[in-house]
Amino acid sequence: MRVNIETLEKQLRRVTISFDAAEVAKVTDKEATELSSQVRVPGGYTKLAAKIARMKTIHDYRQIIFGRSREVLIEKAAEEGLRELSFSTIGRPELDGDAEIKSFSQGFDVVLLVEEMPTPATLVLEGLEFPGVAGFSVTDEDVKKAVDEELDRQTRYENMKEDHQISKGDLALLHLEFAAKDGSDLGVAPETMSVMVGTERPTPPFQPVLANAIEGRKLAEQVQVEFTWPADLPAAEEKYKGLVGKTFNISLKADYGRTRIRAELNADFAKEVAGLDSVDQYLAVVRDRLESARRSEVEDKHS
C-alpha cells in the first residue's frame, strides 16, 4: 500500500492510496471464497477451486466479487492509509471519483478527499471585517444537513439474513428459470441476474418486474411472475431473442443478497468518523468546520 498526498486548497487534501495487484488478488480471492459458499453455480461443481474459477467467468458473480472487494479496500484505505498522514483530519474522508475494480490481476487506487484539521490560528478570523457581507453564522439546519450527508456517505452493505425482507436499496442475486405458457421450448437456459431493488435498468425489459416481485420477500423464497415481451421491442442480447413477442413465466428466487444499512447518529458514529466521545462533540466539530469554510469563502472574495 502506497500513500500520496496532494494539496488542493485551504485545508483540502487529495490522498491516493494505491494497492498493488497482489493486495487486490488477496482480497478478491477471499471475497470469492466467501461468496462461493452462499450461491449456486450451474454445472454441479464439487471442488472449491473449480467452482471459484467458474464464478470468476460469470459476469454477475464477478461484479459482486469486485463490488465487495472494492468496499473492503476503500475501508482499508480510510482506516489504515490515513493513519500514515502527518496531520489530523476533520470528519469522514470523501471518495473522489467512482473507481472500480475491473480485473483480478491489476492494482487499485482509492482516492480520498480529506480536510486537514485547522490550527487555532486559521480559525481566528472574527477580527476581519467586510462591509456589506453576511456574517459567518451557521444554523442548526445547516449542521443537520451536513450530518445527514455524512450519514448517507457511511451507508454500507451487509449479507442478508434468512429472515430479512428484501427492500428498496438491497442488492439481490436471483436464480431465474423460464417457461413458455404454451409448453413450447423458449430456448433460454436458467441464469443468474443481479438486481438493485428500487432501481431500473433498460435491459432486459423484465428486470424491473423481477425487482418489484422480490420486494418484501425473503431469501430462497420462490416467486413466479408472468411477462409479455412486446413484439416491437427487439432483444438487445442474443440469448433473449426467443422471448420477443411471447408471454412466458419466470420462476425466481434470491440465492444471495446484500442489505443496505444506513449509519445512525450516535456515540459509536462520532467515534468512528471523528475520533470523538459523544454526539455533542461531533456536532460541535461539524459546526466549526462549516463556520471555517464560510469564513474562508468570505476571505477569498475580499482579499
XYZ file of C-alpha atoms in Angstrom:
303
model
C 0.000 0.000 0.000
C 1.397 3.392 -1.064
C 0.092 6.800 0.048
C 0.403 10.018 -1.943
C -0.833 13.436 -0.727
C -1.790 16.390 -2.946
C -2.680 19.829 -1.558
C -5.742 21.309 -3.262
C -6.861 24.441 -1.404
C -7.031 25.695 2.159
C -7.282 22.557 4.324
C -8.445 20.259 1.477
C -6.151 17.370 0.568
C -6.403 14.643 -2.082
C -4.977 11.382 -0.727
C -4.342 8.481 -3.106
C -3.899 5.049 -1.506
C -2.567 2.548 -4.049
C -2.928 -1.219 -3.665
C -0.776 -3.396 -5.903
C -2.078 -6.382 -7.871
C -1.060 -8.863 -5.158
C -3.043 -6.993 -2.495
C -6.098 -6.812 -4.761
C -5.827 -10.525 -5.593
C -5.710 -11.423 -1.894
C -8.917 -9.500 -1.193
C -10.809 -10.716 -4.272
C -9.860 -14.340 -3.561
C -11.192 -14.023 -0.023
C -14.479 -12.490 -1.209
C -14.862 -15.103 -3.961
C -14.357 -17.910 -1.435
C -16.985 -16.443 0.878
C -19.437 -15.939 -1.983
C -18.942 -19.495 -3.244
C -20.500 -20.873 -0.053
C -23.582 -18.697 -0.464
C -24.596 -19.178 -4.105
C -25.308 -21.946 -6.571
C -23.260 -22.148 -9.754
C -24.723 -24.077 -12.716
C -22.571 -27.084 -13.566
C -22.511 -29.129 -10.360
C -19.010 -28.207 -9.213
C -17.761 -30.227 -6.233
C -14.264 -28.773 -5.881
C -13.974 -25.308 -4.408
C -11.178 -24.151 -6.713
C -13.113 -25.173 -9.811
C -16.291 -23.507 -8.556
C -14.462 -20.245 -7.814
C -12.734 -20.314 -11.201
C -16.129 -20.737 -12.882
C -17.663 -17.930 -10.790
C -14.929 -15.561 -11.962
C -16.062 -16.091 -15.576
C -19.742 -15.266 -14.869
C -20.424 -11.543 -15.178
C -22.872 -11.117 -12.280
C -20.763 -13.137 -9.840
C -17.637 -11.296 -10.956
C -19.299 -7.925 -10.391
C -20.381 -8.931 -6.889
C -16.834 -10.049 -6.051
C -15.407 -6.802 -7.431
C -18.032 -4.725 -5.605
C -17.442 -6.393 -2.246
C -13.661 -6.225 -2.687
C -13.944 -2.528 -3.530
C -15.786 -1.925 -0.234
C -13.063 -3.786 1.675
C -10.230 -1.841 0.016
C -11.965 1.519 0.494
C -12.461 0.749 4.186
C -8.845 -0.365 4.492
C -7.678 2.825 2.784
C -9.789 5.005 5.083
C -8.604 3.211 8.214
C -5.008 2.163 7.556
C -3.965 4.507 4.759
C -4.998 7.681 6.563
C -3.040 6.656 9.652
C 0.111 7.416 7.684
C -0.817 11.078 7.301
C 1.244 13.607 9.236
C -1.834 15.656 10.148
C -5.246 15.137 11.765
C -8.380 15.232 9.621
C -11.926 16.501 10.165
C -14.842 14.131 9.652
C -15.026 11.193 7.295
C -12.984 11.149 4.075
C -14.933 11.502 0.834
C -14.354 9.349 -2.237
C -13.050 11.301 -5.230
C -14.381 9.615 -8.361
C -16.018 6.249 -8.935
C -13.041 3.957 -9.403
C -13.986 0.298 -9.791
C -12.088 -2.969 -9.730
C -12.177 -4.401 -13.259
C -9.645 -7.230 -13.129
C -8.361 -9.926 -10.791
C -4.779 -9.147 -11.860
C -4.497 -5.353 -11.612
C -3.828 -2.843 -8.873
C -6.459 -0.475 -7.499
C -6.284 3.162 -6.361
C -8.560 4.640 -3.723
C -8.657 8.438 -3.981
C -9.983 10.282 -0.932
C -10.659 13.931 -0.243
C -9.910 14.865 3.357
C -9.913 18.113 5.264
C -6.918 18.817 7.427
C -7.779 19.817 10.971
C -7.040 23.562 11.061
C -4.878 25.063 13.763
C -6.416 27.624 16.117
C -4.714 30.410 14.149
C -6.615 29.561 10.958
C -9.932 29.659 12.786
C -9.494 33.053 14.445
C -10.925 35.165 11.624
C -13.612 37.020 13.551
C -11.387 40.121 13.584
C -11.733 40.539 9.801
C -14.436 42.974 8.770
C -16.024 43.046 5.329
C -18.704 45.775 4.957
C -21.963 44.571 3.443
C -21.086 40.874 3.768
C -23.331 38.483 5.695
C -21.970 37.024 8.896
C -20.361 33.655 9.416
C -23.198 32.172 11.487
C -24.191 28.540 10.897
C -27.735 27.424 11.699
C -28.861 24.165 13.284
C -30.409 23.273 9.912
C -27.012 23.704 8.235
C -25.459 21.329 10.756
C -28.289 18.795 10.326
C -27.866 18.822 6.551
C -24.104 18.249 6.820
C -24.625 15.398 9.291
C -27.278 13.771 7.076
C -24.883 13.887 4.130
C -22.225 12.194 6.259
C -24.677 9.506 7.380
C -25.508 8.816 3.721
C -21.806 8.513 2.882
C -21.459 5.980 5.700
C -24.079 3.681 4.176
C -22.761 0.135 3.969
C -23.994 -3.258 2.790
C -24.177 -6.461 4.829
C -25.090 -10.020 3.916
C -28.819 -10.662 4.259
C -30.053 -12.964 6.976
C -32.617 -15.616 6.122
C -35.496 -13.738 7.771
C -34.667 -10.391 6.150
C -37.414 -8.916 3.977
C -35.899 -7.570 0.783
C -36.488 -3.821 0.435
C -35.516 -0.813 -1.680
C -31.774 -0.310 -1.876
C -30.995 -4.007 -1.328
C -28.838 -5.914 -3.804
C -30.054 -9.421 -4.670
C -28.624 -12.169 -6.859
C -31.506 -14.026 -8.499
C -31.694 -17.521 -9.956
C -34.069 -17.463 -12.960
C -35.821 -20.202 -14.904
C -38.034 -19.512 -17.949
C -41.092 -21.484 -19.073
C -43.427 -20.893 -22.042
C -47.153 -20.503 -21.388
C -47.987 -22.950 -24.179
C -45.334 -25.506 -23.187
C -43.083 -24.784 -26.173
C -39.311 -24.553 -25.893
C -38.173 -20.976 -25.359
C -34.526 -21.831 -25.858
C -33.471 -19.812 -22.803
C -31.313 -21.521 -20.187
C -31.560 -20.865 -16.429
C -29.342 -17.978 -15.384
C -28.344 -15.688 -12.568
C -29.015 -11.947 -12.524
C -28.194 -9.236 -10.017
C -30.807 -6.558 -9.304
C -30.857 -3.483 -7.112
C -34.356 -3.143 -5.660
C -35.795 0.290 -6.313
C -33.723 0.975 -9.425
C -34.338 0.007 -13.014
C -32.046 -0.802 -15.900
C -33.300 -0.793 -19.512
C -32.340 -4.341 -20.444
C -33.691 -6.920 -20.255
C -37.189 -5.349 -20.112
C -38.438 -7.818 -17.477
C -35.745 -6.743 -14.976
C -37.958 -4.111 -13.241
C -40.705 -6.737 -12.880
C -38.278 -9.057 -11.110
C -37.075 -6.283 -8.775
C -40.669 -5.462 -7.829
C -41.554 -9.142 -7.386
C -38.859 -9.819 -4.777
C -39.532 -6.695 -2.715
C -40.919 -7.818 0.634
C -39.783 -11.426 0.049
C -37.114 -13.406 1.873
C -34.017 -15.246 0.676
C -34.753 -18.561 -1.071
C -38.471 -17.719 -1.308
C -39.763 -18.950 -4.677
C -41.627 -16.359 -6.770
C -43.491 -16.724 -10.059
C -44.064 -13.825 -12.447
C -45.657 -13.615 -15.874
C -44.228 -11.324 -18.532
C -45.121 -10.453 -22.103
C -42.222 -9.270 -24.224
C -43.569 -6.647 -26.687
C -43.300 -7.799 -30.287
C -41.941 -4.406 -31.362
C -39.173 -4.395 -28.749
C -36.029 -6.171 -30.052
C -33.846 -8.157 -27.662
C -30.503 -6.465 -27.019
C -28.915 -9.807 -26.099
C -28.822 -12.851 -28.366
C -29.922 -15.256 -25.612
C -33.290 -13.467 -25.260
C -34.299 -13.322 -28.922
C -36.583 -16.328 -28.490
C -38.668 -14.379 -25.966
C -39.643 -11.443 -28.198
C -43.430 -11.250 -28.709
C -44.136 -14.096 -26.282
C -45.856 -14.391 -22.917
C -43.889 -16.578 -20.522
C -43.384 -17.385 -16.860
C -40.266 -16.657 -14.854
C -39.531 -18.655 -11.714
C -37.095 -16.822 -9.480
C -35.622 -16.712 -6.021
C -32.858 -14.730 -4.376
C -29.958 -17.067 -3.636
C -27.876 -14.296 -2.087
C -28.371 -10.683 -1.070
C -26.766 -7.633 0.480
C -28.906 -5.254 2.522
C -28.377 -1.503 2.754
C -27.553 -0.269 6.266
C -27.649 3.495 6.842
C -25.485 4.797 9.666
C -27.088 6.185 12.840
C -26.033 9.329 14.670
C -24.767 8.013 17.997
C -21.609 7.854 20.108
C -20.204 4.968 18.030
C -20.640 7.020 14.859
C -18.902 10.031 16.416
C -16.009 7.779 17.453
C -15.684 6.138 14.049
C -15.795 9.214 11.814
C -14.088 11.800 14.003
C -12.458 10.023 16.946
C -14.763 11.831 19.390
C -16.518 10.530 22.508
C -20.013 11.946 22.062
C -22.581 13.194 19.571
C -22.400 16.701 21.061
C -18.652 16.851 20.442
C -19.170 15.674 16.867
C -21.889 18.273 16.198
C -19.597 20.989 17.561
C -16.819 19.925 15.189
C -19.234 19.928 12.245
C -20.391 23.435 13.165
C -16.768 24.638 13.465
C -15.966 23.099 10.083
C -18.903 24.852 8.393
C -18.060 28.182 10.011
C -14.418 27.823 8.961
C -15.466 27.091 5.376
C -17.725 30.163 5.268
C -15.017 32.390 6.700
C -12.598 31.103 4.074
C -15.084 31.870 1.304
C -15.556 35.418 2.549
C -11.820 35.914 2.938
C -11.201 34.678 -0.618
C -13.794 37.073 -2.057
C -12.476 40.106 -0.199
C -8.757 39.542 -0.030
